[in-house]
Amino acid sequence: MRLFKFRGGVHPDGHKQASANKAIESLPIPEYLYVPVQQHIGAPAEPEVCVGENILKGQLLAHSQGNVSAPVHAPTSGVVHAIENHTAPHPSGLPVKTIVIKSDGEDRWINTVTPIDPFQLSAEEISIRVGAAGVVGMGGATFPSAVKLNLRNRYSIHTLVINAAECEPYLTCDDRLMRERGQQVVDGIRIIQHALGAEKVIVGIEDNKSIALAEMTASAANYDDITITKVPTRYPMGSEKHLIQTVTGKEVPARALSADIGIIVHNVATAHAVHRAVRYGRPLVSRIVTVSGDAIREPRNLEVLIGTRVSELVAYCGGYKESPSRLLMGGPMMGQTLPRDEVPIVKGASGIIALSTQQVAEQLARPCIRCASCVTACPCGLLPLEMASRSKKGDFQGALDYGLMDCVACGSCAYVCPSNIPLVQYFNYAKGELTNKQRTQHKATETKRLAEQRIARLEREKQAKAEAAAKRKAQKAAERAAKAAAKEPAKGKSEIAQNTSGQTAEKEISA
Amino acid sequence: MNTLTAQAAPHTHGANSVSRIMLIVILTLVPATGWGVYQFGWPALNVLVLCVASALLAEAACLRLANKPVGLFLKDGSAILTAWLLAMTLPPWTPWWIAVFGGTFAIVVGKQIFGGIGQNVFNPAMLARVALLVSFPMEMTFWVEPKPLFSAGAPNFMEGLAITFLGVPSLDSVSSASIIGHVKTGFTQGHSVADSLASGQFDIFAQGLGTVAGSMGETSALLIGLGGLVLLALRIITWHIPVAMLGTVALLATLCNLIAPELYPNALFHLLSGGLMLGAFFIATDLVTSPSTRVGQLIFGAGCGALVFVIRSWGSFPEGVGFAVLLMNAATPLIDHYVRPRIYGRNRKGEPLAIKENNERGAS
């Protein structure tokens, strides 16, 4: 298959050998599980259970609300121990509503399911099943998958691209998934393809995963419309826009969706979750997590229940070699720092990476020397140095004019910067400030619009009242005139009648 | 475990740093510098040391005045590199005060007045060189024939110090014009290039190797070019500026030489003489003062090349690299404003790409 090149990109050290050859292990069921109701982009789910209630594995804990949302399910059987605020796996460390489950250790499913043939289902039914199972984008974006499947209603989708690039250093969870469960992944891919009505599927796997590549090629051998493609190992190959460009040569127009050009991208782990959800009716209650980094004693790939605390994963991997200077959820290029290891694993947690002080040698940011390494590295064709200098001095409009909103925050620029300038931080800051400004502006215009509407309404009411009064007056006057005319028809003196009616009208008003 | 502070991604970093860049550039200058010191003896080394020392002192003083961390910025190596490049363009037997004035001027006026590293508009080394050339034309055009270290007639260490600090004993006995100056003088006196070259004994090998009169950075085109190739290989610079600059000079020289060979020397003469190699690989490629985009760098390099040729051929100075680079430095903000890469998903004008197929189905 012909591949296309995207501009820029970087080659960070892979560090994948630490965990690439470790088979997926199931983490023993922990005593307590902390299931946040917000694990996805969109509205948080609303709890359905109460404290003290006995629950079974797979039982709905909180239902989705709104168009973009996802439900959460019980990862194991046990008792609802508490519903309280708990630190979320987010750099802010702010608490979110969390359902705490005390497990009974039996791991009993709520139901036994007989496998069904997904290809007998309509597209509608598949997306309902995927939505009900709480499946979200598992590459880290955590966008509700059912919403993406429903895009077929508005767009005609010809190509499904499966993102199996796994371009982040350290992460090997997708690699292991493809090596060990290739058949299931391919089944999930075919279900998504069926739901979208896409003519062809392209699975992009970076060329540093030759075993996964071979396994997937074998698993998909019977399906002519699925192409397993080896893509070069170059960060950010796993960026939706750049993977599309690499395997199709097309670019997603700015401010448009990939669906606008007939392409939809799903992550390979999402395909696996879809396979379980649709074929077996199993909700998303576990995921594969790579635990690695040079501060971890024995890096591993673990299949863990959603809600398991990070500290339990670390303990299973032999604990810390040394106190980590940074603990990450996701990879080191785009992952988030965790405030501490008591936070739970969520649906989008592809990796837990603990880095030593040595690995993240804190460097002071120096002045920009305009070397333009960032310009060379930027896969989006932006001028990061110009955007950063403008963001730094608060000229957010200037940063916007340089294409701030076209930035995918991949971090390639900051990775290569010889001056260690935290470019992504500047961009996030500028994006946040711009959003705030927009919100304020929107609020102001809305307030103005409502105020104007009110004035107009009052004006209309006043006018309507006046009109009604005038109308009533005229009507009454006419009635009287008619009466008067009826009483004195013999006289035939219309002048008198007019005078009388004029007087009564005056009386009416003064009364 | 302790609570960790939040940090923006990425959490890993490539191996590059400002001091690494500066160190590599300095190292690639070492062969040509070593050869230059061998050719012109102890005075050349004195000039280099004086330039670097005065630049470091000036940098430290300015940083202290500006309340910036002195040690941190001194260690980045940028002041050393600036001074080194300046020393490469000075006459090797130049008096001490030229070197000290140059080193100080480069840092204070060329760099710190603009706000320090990364903020300057003009290449500091070239700014200092041009300021010296305009202010002290005598001292700045005093060239000597090479007298290799330890050879007969070469000054020993003490004599070297005397030359630098007390002045050259008998000017006429050692003075010589660089070949490019010789041709220029011939041109203004109505001699043909061939005559000038013949009397000046232009020898491709001597010129390429650097066994001729000139500054350290002017003489050995070969070693400078090799250093430049190392910079290219290590991706400190890209090919765009050097190729555009050398290519433009070669093209214009060839054209003029074909039209009027008696007035214009050929491309090889231009490429191997003067500071063109140093300019193309080490001066014009200065990261701070050259454009950020590839296309911008091509325009910048071509502009430098064209100006070098124009000044060499029709200007009043024999050499034009310094002026050419400074003029194009002034154009860099303009180039950077107009020449930008195409953004993903947008056309060259910055508008979103058209959605070709009308893919959106009717509201359903």
mmCIF file of C-alpha atoms in Angstrom, chain A residues 22-277:
data_model
loop_
_atom_site.group_PDB
_atom_site.id
_atom_site.type_symbol
_atom_site.label_atom_id
_atom_site.label_comp_id
_atom_site.label_asym_id
_atom_site.label_seq_id
_atom_site.Cartn_x
_atom_site.Cartn_y
_atom_site.Cartn_z
ATOM 1 C CA LYS A 22 5.706 -9.160 29.023
ATOM 2 C CA ALA A 23 2.432 -10.991 28.409
ATOM 3 C CA ILE A 24 -0.767 -9.404 29.670
ATOM 4 C CA GLU A 25 -1.432 -10.413 33.288
ATOM 5 C CA SER A 26 -4.660 -9.952 35.183
ATOM 6 C CA LEU A 27 -4.272 -7.924 38.313
ATOM 7 C CA PRO A 28 -5.952 -9.627 41.306
ATOM 8 C CA ILE A 29 -9.234 -7.990 42.314
ATOM 9 C CA PRO A 30 -8.468 -5.217 44.788
ATOM 10 C CA GLU A 31 -10.525 -4.822 47.959
ATOM 11 C CA TYR A 32 -11.800 -1.385 47.072
ATOM 12 C CA LEU A 33 -12.496 0.080 43.659
ATOM 13 C CA TYR A 34 -12.958 3.797 43.021
ATOM 14 C CA VAL A 35 -15.100 4.342 39.954
ATOM 15 C CA PRO A 36 -15.392 7.997 38.916
ATOM 16 C CA VAL A 37 -18.643 8.932 37.164
ATOM 17 C CA GLN A 38 -16.717 11.128 34.752
ATOM 18 C CA GLN A 39 -14.233 9.123 32.731
ATOM 19 C CA HIS A 40 -15.013 10.520 29.315
ATOM 20 C CA ILE A 41 -15.418 13.707 27.337
ATOM 21 C CA GLY A 42 -18.941 15.039 27.842
ATOM 22 C CA ALA A 43 -21.459 15.136 30.662
ATOM 23 C CA PRO A 44 -20.743 13.059 33.805
ATOM 24 C CA ALA A 45 -22.875 9.972 34.378
ATOM 25 C CA GLU A 46 -25.573 10.077 37.043
ATOM 26 C CA PRO A 47 -25.307 7.445 39.835
ATOM 27 C CA GLU A 48 -28.091 4.834 39.898
ATOM 28 C CA VAL A 49 -27.061 2.922 43.015
ATOM 29 C CA CYS A 50 -27.151 3.832 46.691
ATOM 30 C CA VAL A 51 -24.690 3.256 49.445
ATOM 31 C CA GLY A 52 -25.009 -0.235 50.950
ATOM 32 C CA GLU A 53 -26.569 -1.714 47.829
ATOM 33 C CA ASN A 54 -25.279 -5.095 46.728
ATOM 34 C CA ILE A 55 -24.097 -5.035 43.163
ATOM 35 C CA LEU A 56 -22.941 -7.531 40.607
ATOM 36 C CA LYS A 57 -20.216 -7.234 38.012
ATOM 37 C CA GLY A 58 -21.387 -5.380 34.942
ATOM 38 C CA GLN A 59 -24.320 -3.770 36.729
ATOM 39 C CA LEU A 60 -25.034 -0.187 35.703
ATOM 40 C CA LEU A 61 -23.642 2.135 38.352
ATOM 41 C CA ALA A 62 -24.391 5.440 36.691
ATOM 42 C CA HIS A 63 -26.299 6.201 33.537
ATOM 43 C CA SER A 64 -25.230 8.603 30.827
ATOM 44 C CA GLN A 65 -26.944 11.911 30.514
ATOM 45 C CA GLY A 66 -27.046 14.088 27.459
ATOM 46 C CA ASN A 67 -26.017 13.393 23.901
ATOM 47 C CA VAL A 68 -22.308 13.126 24.596
ATOM 48 C CA SER A 69 -21.835 10.975 27.671
ATOM 49 C CA ALA A 70 -21.148 7.380 28.701
ATOM 50 C CA PRO A 71 -22.443 5.159 31.493
ATOM 51 C CA VAL A 72 -20.195 3.398 33.993
ATOM 52 C CA HIS A 73 -20.613 -0.157 35.215
ATOM 53 C CA ALA A 74 -19.568 -2.146 38.255
ATOM 54 C CA PRO A 75 -16.083 -3.612 37.622
ATOM 55 C CA THR A 76 -16.736 -6.451 40.058
ATOM 56 C CA SER A 77 -19.397 -7.740 42.455
ATOM 57 C CA GLY A 78 -19.684 -6.410 45.996
ATOM 58 C CA VAL A 79 -21.260 -3.581 47.963
ATOM 59 C CA VAL A 80 -21.457 0.117 47.250
ATOM 60 C CA HIS A 81 -19.272 1.325 50.069
ATOM 61 C CA ALA A 82 -19.614 5.061 49.490
ATOM 62 C CA ILE A 83 -20.451 7.665 46.926
ATOM 63 C CA GLU A 84 -18.084 10.508 47.609
ATOM 64 C CA ASN A 85 -15.646 12.916 46.085
ATOM 65 C CA HIS A 86 -12.283 11.373 45.377
ATOM 66 C CA THR A 87 -9.126 12.702 43.737
ATOM 67 C CA ALA A 88 -9.440 12.249 40.002
ATOM 68 C CA PRO A 89 -6.640 11.149 37.706
ATOM 69 C CA HIS A 90 -6.131 14.659 36.444
ATOM 70 C CA PRO A 91 -3.201 17.079 36.928
ATOM 71 C CA SER A 92 -5.385 19.404 38.950
ATOM 72 C CA GLY A 93 -5.928 16.707 41.570
ATOM 73 C CA LEU A 94 -9.451 18.052 41.989
ATOM 74 C CA PRO A 95 -12.006 15.586 43.299
ATOM 75 C CA VAL A 96 -14.850 14.137 41.223
ATOM 76 C CA LYS A 97 -17.868 12.136 42.294
ATOM 77 C CA THR A 98 -16.709 8.548 42.713
ATOM 78 C CA ILE A 99 -18.573 5.352 43.497
ATOM 79 C CA VAL A 100 -16.503 3.295 45.932
ATOM 80 C CA ILE A 101 -17.103 -0.438 45.782
ATOM 81 C CA LYS A 102 -16.046 -2.955 48.396
ATOM 82 C CA SER A 103 -15.500 -6.104 46.427
ATOM 83 C CA ASP A 104 -16.741 -9.469 47.688
ATOM 84 C CA GLY A 105 -13.990 -11.248 45.793
ATOM 85 C CA GLU A 106 -16.455 -13.415 43.872
ATOM 86 C CA ASP A 107 -16.466 -11.348 40.693
ATOM 87 C CA ARG A 108 -20.002 -12.551 39.813
ATOM 88 C CA TRP A 109 -21.460 -11.236 36.563
ATOM 89 C CA ILE A 110 -24.931 -9.780 36.583
ATOM 90 C CA ASN A 111 -25.993 -12.034 33.744
ATOM 91 C CA THR A 112 -24.770 -14.755 31.496
ATOM 92 C CA VAL A 113 -24.846 -13.822 27.885
ATOM 93 C CA THR A 114 -25.161 -15.953 24.842
ATOM 94 C CA PRO A 115 -22.962 -14.607 22.093
ATOM 95 C CA ILE A 116 -24.877 -13.061 19.229
ATOM 96 C CA ASP A 117 -23.960 -12.495 15.615
ATOM 97 C CA PRO A 118 -23.244 -8.772 15.379
ATOM 98 C CA PHE A 119 -23.556 -8.840 11.603
ATOM 99 C CA GLN A 120 -27.258 -9.559 11.924
ATOM 100 C CA LEU A 121 -27.690 -6.325 13.857
ATOM 101 C CA SER A 122 -28.507 -3.026 12.281
ATOM 102 C CA ALA A 123 -26.082 -0.133 12.572
ATOM 103 C CA GLU A 124 -28.496 1.498 14.985
ATOM 104 C CA GLU A 125 -28.540 -1.528 17.279
ATOM 105 C CA ILE A 126 -24.747 -1.782 17.292
ATOM 106 C CA SER A 127 -24.304 1.818 18.330
ATOM 107 C CA ILE A 128 -26.942 1.411 21.052
ATOM 108 C CA ARG A 129 -25.075 -1.611 22.401
ATOM 109 C CA VAL A 130 -21.737 0.185 22.265
ATOM 110 C CA GLY A 131 -23.216 3.207 24.004
ATOM 111 C CA ALA A 132 -24.899 1.081 26.693
ATOM 112 C CA ALA A 133 -21.611 -0.714 27.373
ATOM 113 C CA GLY A 134 -19.947 2.598 28.175
ATOM 114 C CA VAL A 135 -17.268 2.236 25.495
ATOM 115 C CA VAL A 136 -15.146 5.351 24.986
ATOM 116 C CA GLY A 137 -12.066 6.072 22.895
ATOM 117 C CA MET A 138 -9.389 4.051 24.661
ATOM 118 C CA GLY A 139 -6.344 5.692 23.144
ATOM 119 C CA GLY A 140 -6.711 8.381 25.759
ATOM 120 C CA ALA A 141 -9.174 10.782 24.134
ATOM 121 C CA THR A 142 -12.124 9.036 25.858
ATOM 122 C CA PHE A 143 -14.697 10.369 23.431
ATOM 123 C CA PRO A 144 -17.882 8.242 23.667
ATOM 124 C CA SER A 145 -17.587 5.699 20.834
ATOM 125 C CA ALA A 146 -21.313 5.421 20.147
ATOM 126 C CA VAL A 147 -21.438 9.117 19.260
ATOM 127 C CA LYS A 148 -18.707 8.484 16.701
ATOM 128 C CA LEU A 149 -20.570 5.460 15.297
ATOM 129 C CA ASN A 150 -23.671 7.607 14.889
ATOM 130 C CA LEU A 151 -21.768 9.918 12.521
ATOM 131 C CA ARG A 152 -22.879 7.547 9.747
ATOM 132 C CA ASN A 153 -26.261 9.245 9.938
ATOM 133 C CA ARG A 154 -24.810 12.542 8.803
ATOM 134 C CA TYR A 155 -21.811 11.563 6.705
ATOM 135 C CA SER A 156 -21.097 8.860 4.215
ATOM 136 C CA ILE A 157 -18.068 7.049 5.542
ATOM 137 C CA HIS A 158 -15.953 5.150 3.052
ATOM 138 C CA THR A 159 -12.858 4.368 5.140
ATOM 139 C CA LEU A 160 -12.354 3.227 8.697
ATOM 140 C CA VAL A 161 -8.820 3.808 9.942
ATOM 141 C CA ILE A 162 -7.747 1.829 12.991
ATOM 142 C CA ASN A 163 -5.127 3.590 15.054
ATOM 143 C CA ALA A 164 -2.676 0.952 16.230
ATOM 144 C CA ALA A 165 0.386 3.168 15.863
ATOM 145 C CA GLU A 166 1.042 3.399 19.599
ATOM 146 C CA CYS A 167 3.615 6.105 18.971
ATOM 147 C CA GLU A 168 4.051 7.160 22.599
ATOM 148 C CA PRO A 169 7.269 5.920 24.203
ATOM 149 C CA TYR A 170 7.000 3.205 26.895
ATOM 150 C CA LEU A 171 3.433 2.135 26.015
ATOM 151 C CA THR A 172 3.022 -1.471 24.885
ATOM 152 C CA CYS A 173 -0.609 -2.189 25.836
ATOM 153 C CA ASP A 174 -1.893 -2.037 22.241
ATOM 154 C CA ASP A 175 1.104 -4.037 21.037
ATOM 155 C CA ARG A 176 0.326 -6.844 23.523
ATOM 156 C CA LEU A 177 -3.394 -6.677 22.781
ATOM 157 C CA MET A 178 -2.771 -7.216 19.073
ATOM 158 C CA ARG A 179 -0.244 -9.974 19.709
ATOM 159 C CA GLU A 180 -2.436 -11.890 22.135
ATOM 160 C CA ARG A 181 -5.989 -11.134 21.005
ATOM 161 C CA GLY A 182 -5.666 -10.430 17.312
ATOM 162 C CA GLN A 183 -8.814 -12.370 16.378
ATOM 163 C CA GLN A 184 -10.963 -10.464 18.855
ATOM 164 C CA VAL A 185 -9.540 -7.136 17.769
ATOM 165 C CA VAL A 186 -10.244 -7.937 14.119
ATOM 166 C CA ASP A 187 -13.777 -8.979 15.068
ATOM 167 C CA GLY A 188 -14.258 -5.616 16.812
ATOM 168 C CA ILE A 189 -12.886 -3.815 13.777
ATOM 169 C CA ARG A 190 -15.349 -5.641 11.515
ATOM 170 C CA ILE A 191 -18.239 -4.742 13.820
ATOM 171 C CA ILE A 192 -17.285 -1.054 13.683
ATOM 172 C CA GLN A 193 -16.889 -1.289 9.918
ATOM 173 C CA HIS A 194 -20.311 -2.894 9.663
ATOM 174 C CA ALA A 195 -21.868 -0.181 11.839
ATOM 175 C CA LEU A 196 -20.291 2.614 9.815
ATOM 176 C CA GLY A 197 -20.930 1.009 6.454
ATOM 177 C CA ALA A 198 -17.326 1.707 5.500
ATOM 178 C CA GLU A 199 -16.086 0.022 2.325
ATOM 179 C CA LYS A 200 -12.548 -0.491 3.553
ATOM 180 C CA VAL A 201 -10.479 -0.593 6.705
ATOM 181 C CA ILE A 202 -6.842 0.427 7.093
ATOM 182 C CA VAL A 203 -5.053 -0.621 10.277
ATOM 183 C CA GLY A 204 -1.894 1.442 10.835
ATOM 184 C CA ILE A 205 0.776 -0.230 12.981
ATOM 185 C CA GLU A 206 4.208 1.341 13.536
ATOM 186 C CA ASP A 207 7.058 -0.751 12.158
ATOM 187 C CA ASN A 208 8.585 -1.249 15.612
ATOM 188 C CA LYS A 209 5.842 -3.821 16.367
ATOM 189 C CA SER A 210 6.626 -6.578 13.910
ATOM 190 C CA ILE A 211 5.049 -9.397 15.915
ATOM 191 C CA ALA A 212 1.779 -7.513 16.348
ATOM 192 C CA LEU A 213 1.897 -6.695 12.663
ATOM 193 C CA ALA A 214 2.284 -10.363 11.736
ATOM 194 C CA GLU A 215 -0.413 -11.448 14.172
ATOM 195 C CA MET A 216 -2.890 -8.872 12.894
ATOM 196 C CA THR A 217 -2.093 -9.703 9.266
ATOM 197 C CA ALA A 218 -2.833 -13.352 9.985
ATOM 198 C CA SER A 219 -6.036 -12.547 11.870
ATOM 199 C CA ALA A 220 -7.333 -10.352 9.075
ATOM 200 C CA ALA A 221 -6.182 -12.635 6.262
ATOM 201 C CA ASN A 222 -9.727 -13.672 5.384
ATOM 202 C CA TYR A 223 -11.032 -10.168 4.978
ATOM 203 C CA ASP A 224 -10.023 -8.484 1.757
ATOM 204 C CA ASP A 225 -11.366 -5.112 2.743
ATOM 205 C CA ILE A 226 -9.113 -4.915 5.818
ATOM 206 C CA THR A 227 -5.554 -3.765 5.087
ATOM 207 C CA ILE A 228 -2.964 -4.110 7.820
ATOM 208 C CA THR A 229 -0.355 -1.454 7.090
ATOM 209 C CA LYS A 230 3.118 -0.967 8.450
ATOM 210 C CA VAL A 231 3.647 2.741 9.061
ATOM 211 C CA PRO A 232 6.997 4.350 9.928
ATOM 212 C CA THR A 233 7.841 4.787 13.601
ATOM 213 C CA ARG A 234 7.608 8.510 13.923
ATOM 214 C CA TYR A 235 5.912 10.553 16.600
ATOM 215 C CA PRO A 236 3.043 11.681 16.374
ATOM 216 C CA MET A 237 1.977 8.864 14.029
ATOM 217 C CA GLY A 238 -0.912 8.097 16.386
ATOM 218 C CA SER A 239 -2.414 11.547 15.954
ATOM 219 C CA GLU A 240 -5.700 11.065 14.146
ATOM 220 C CA LYS A 241 -4.971 13.723 11.528
ATOM 221 C CA HIS A 242 -1.476 12.466 10.835
ATOM 222 C CA LEU A 243 -2.370 8.796 10.658
ATOM 223 C CA ILE A 244 -5.097 9.668 8.142
ATOM 224 C CA GLN A 245 -2.562 11.609 6.106
ATOM 225 C CA THR A 246 -0.056 8.762 6.261
ATOM 226 C CA VAL A 247 -2.377 5.988 5.137
ATOM 227 C CA THR A 248 -4.698 7.876 2.764
ATOM 228 C CA GLY A 249 -2.734 10.944 1.672
ATOM 229 C CA LYS A 250 -5.714 13.115 2.580
ATOM 230 C CA GLU A 251 -5.737 15.962 5.045
ATOM 231 C CA VAL A 252 -8.628 16.723 7.336
ATOM 232 C CA PRO A 253 -9.547 20.324 6.492
ATOM 233 C CA ALA A 254 -9.032 22.794 9.309
ATOM 234 C CA ARG A 255 -11.978 23.032 11.681
ATOM 235 C CA ALA A 256 -13.652 20.046 10.044
ATOM 236 C CA LEU A 257 -14.133 16.462 11.188
ATOM 237 C CA SER A 258 -12.397 13.528 9.559
ATOM 238 C CA ALA A 259 -15.948 12.375 8.741
ATOM 239 C CA ASP A 260 -16.155 15.374 6.416
ATOM 240 C CA ILE A 261 -13.736 13.560 4.120
ATOM 241 C CA GLY A 262 -15.427 10.216 4.686
ATOM 242 C CA ILE A 263 -12.935 8.799 7.191
ATOM 243 C CA ILE A 264 -13.373 7.765 10.810
ATOM 244 C CA VAL A 265 -10.581 6.701 13.135
ATOM 245 C CA HIS A 266 -10.967 4.331 16.075
ATOM 246 C CA ASN A 267 -8.301 3.069 18.410
ATOM 247 C CA VAL A 268 -7.363 -0.595 18.335
ATOM 248 C CA ALA A 269 -8.213 -1.063 22.034
ATOM 249 C CA THR A 270 -11.612 0.508 21.373
ATOM 250 C CA ALA A 271 -12.172 -2.140 18.708
ATOM 251 C CA HIS A 272 -11.464 -4.812 21.316
ATOM 252 C CA ALA A 273 -13.949 -3.201 23.731
ATOM 253 C CA VAL A 274 -16.534 -3.023 20.938
ATOM 254 C CA HIS A 275 -16.047 -6.740 20.241
ATOM 255 C CA ARG A 276 -16.815 -7.537 23.879
ATOM 256 C CA ALA A 277 -19.693 -5.092 24.083
#
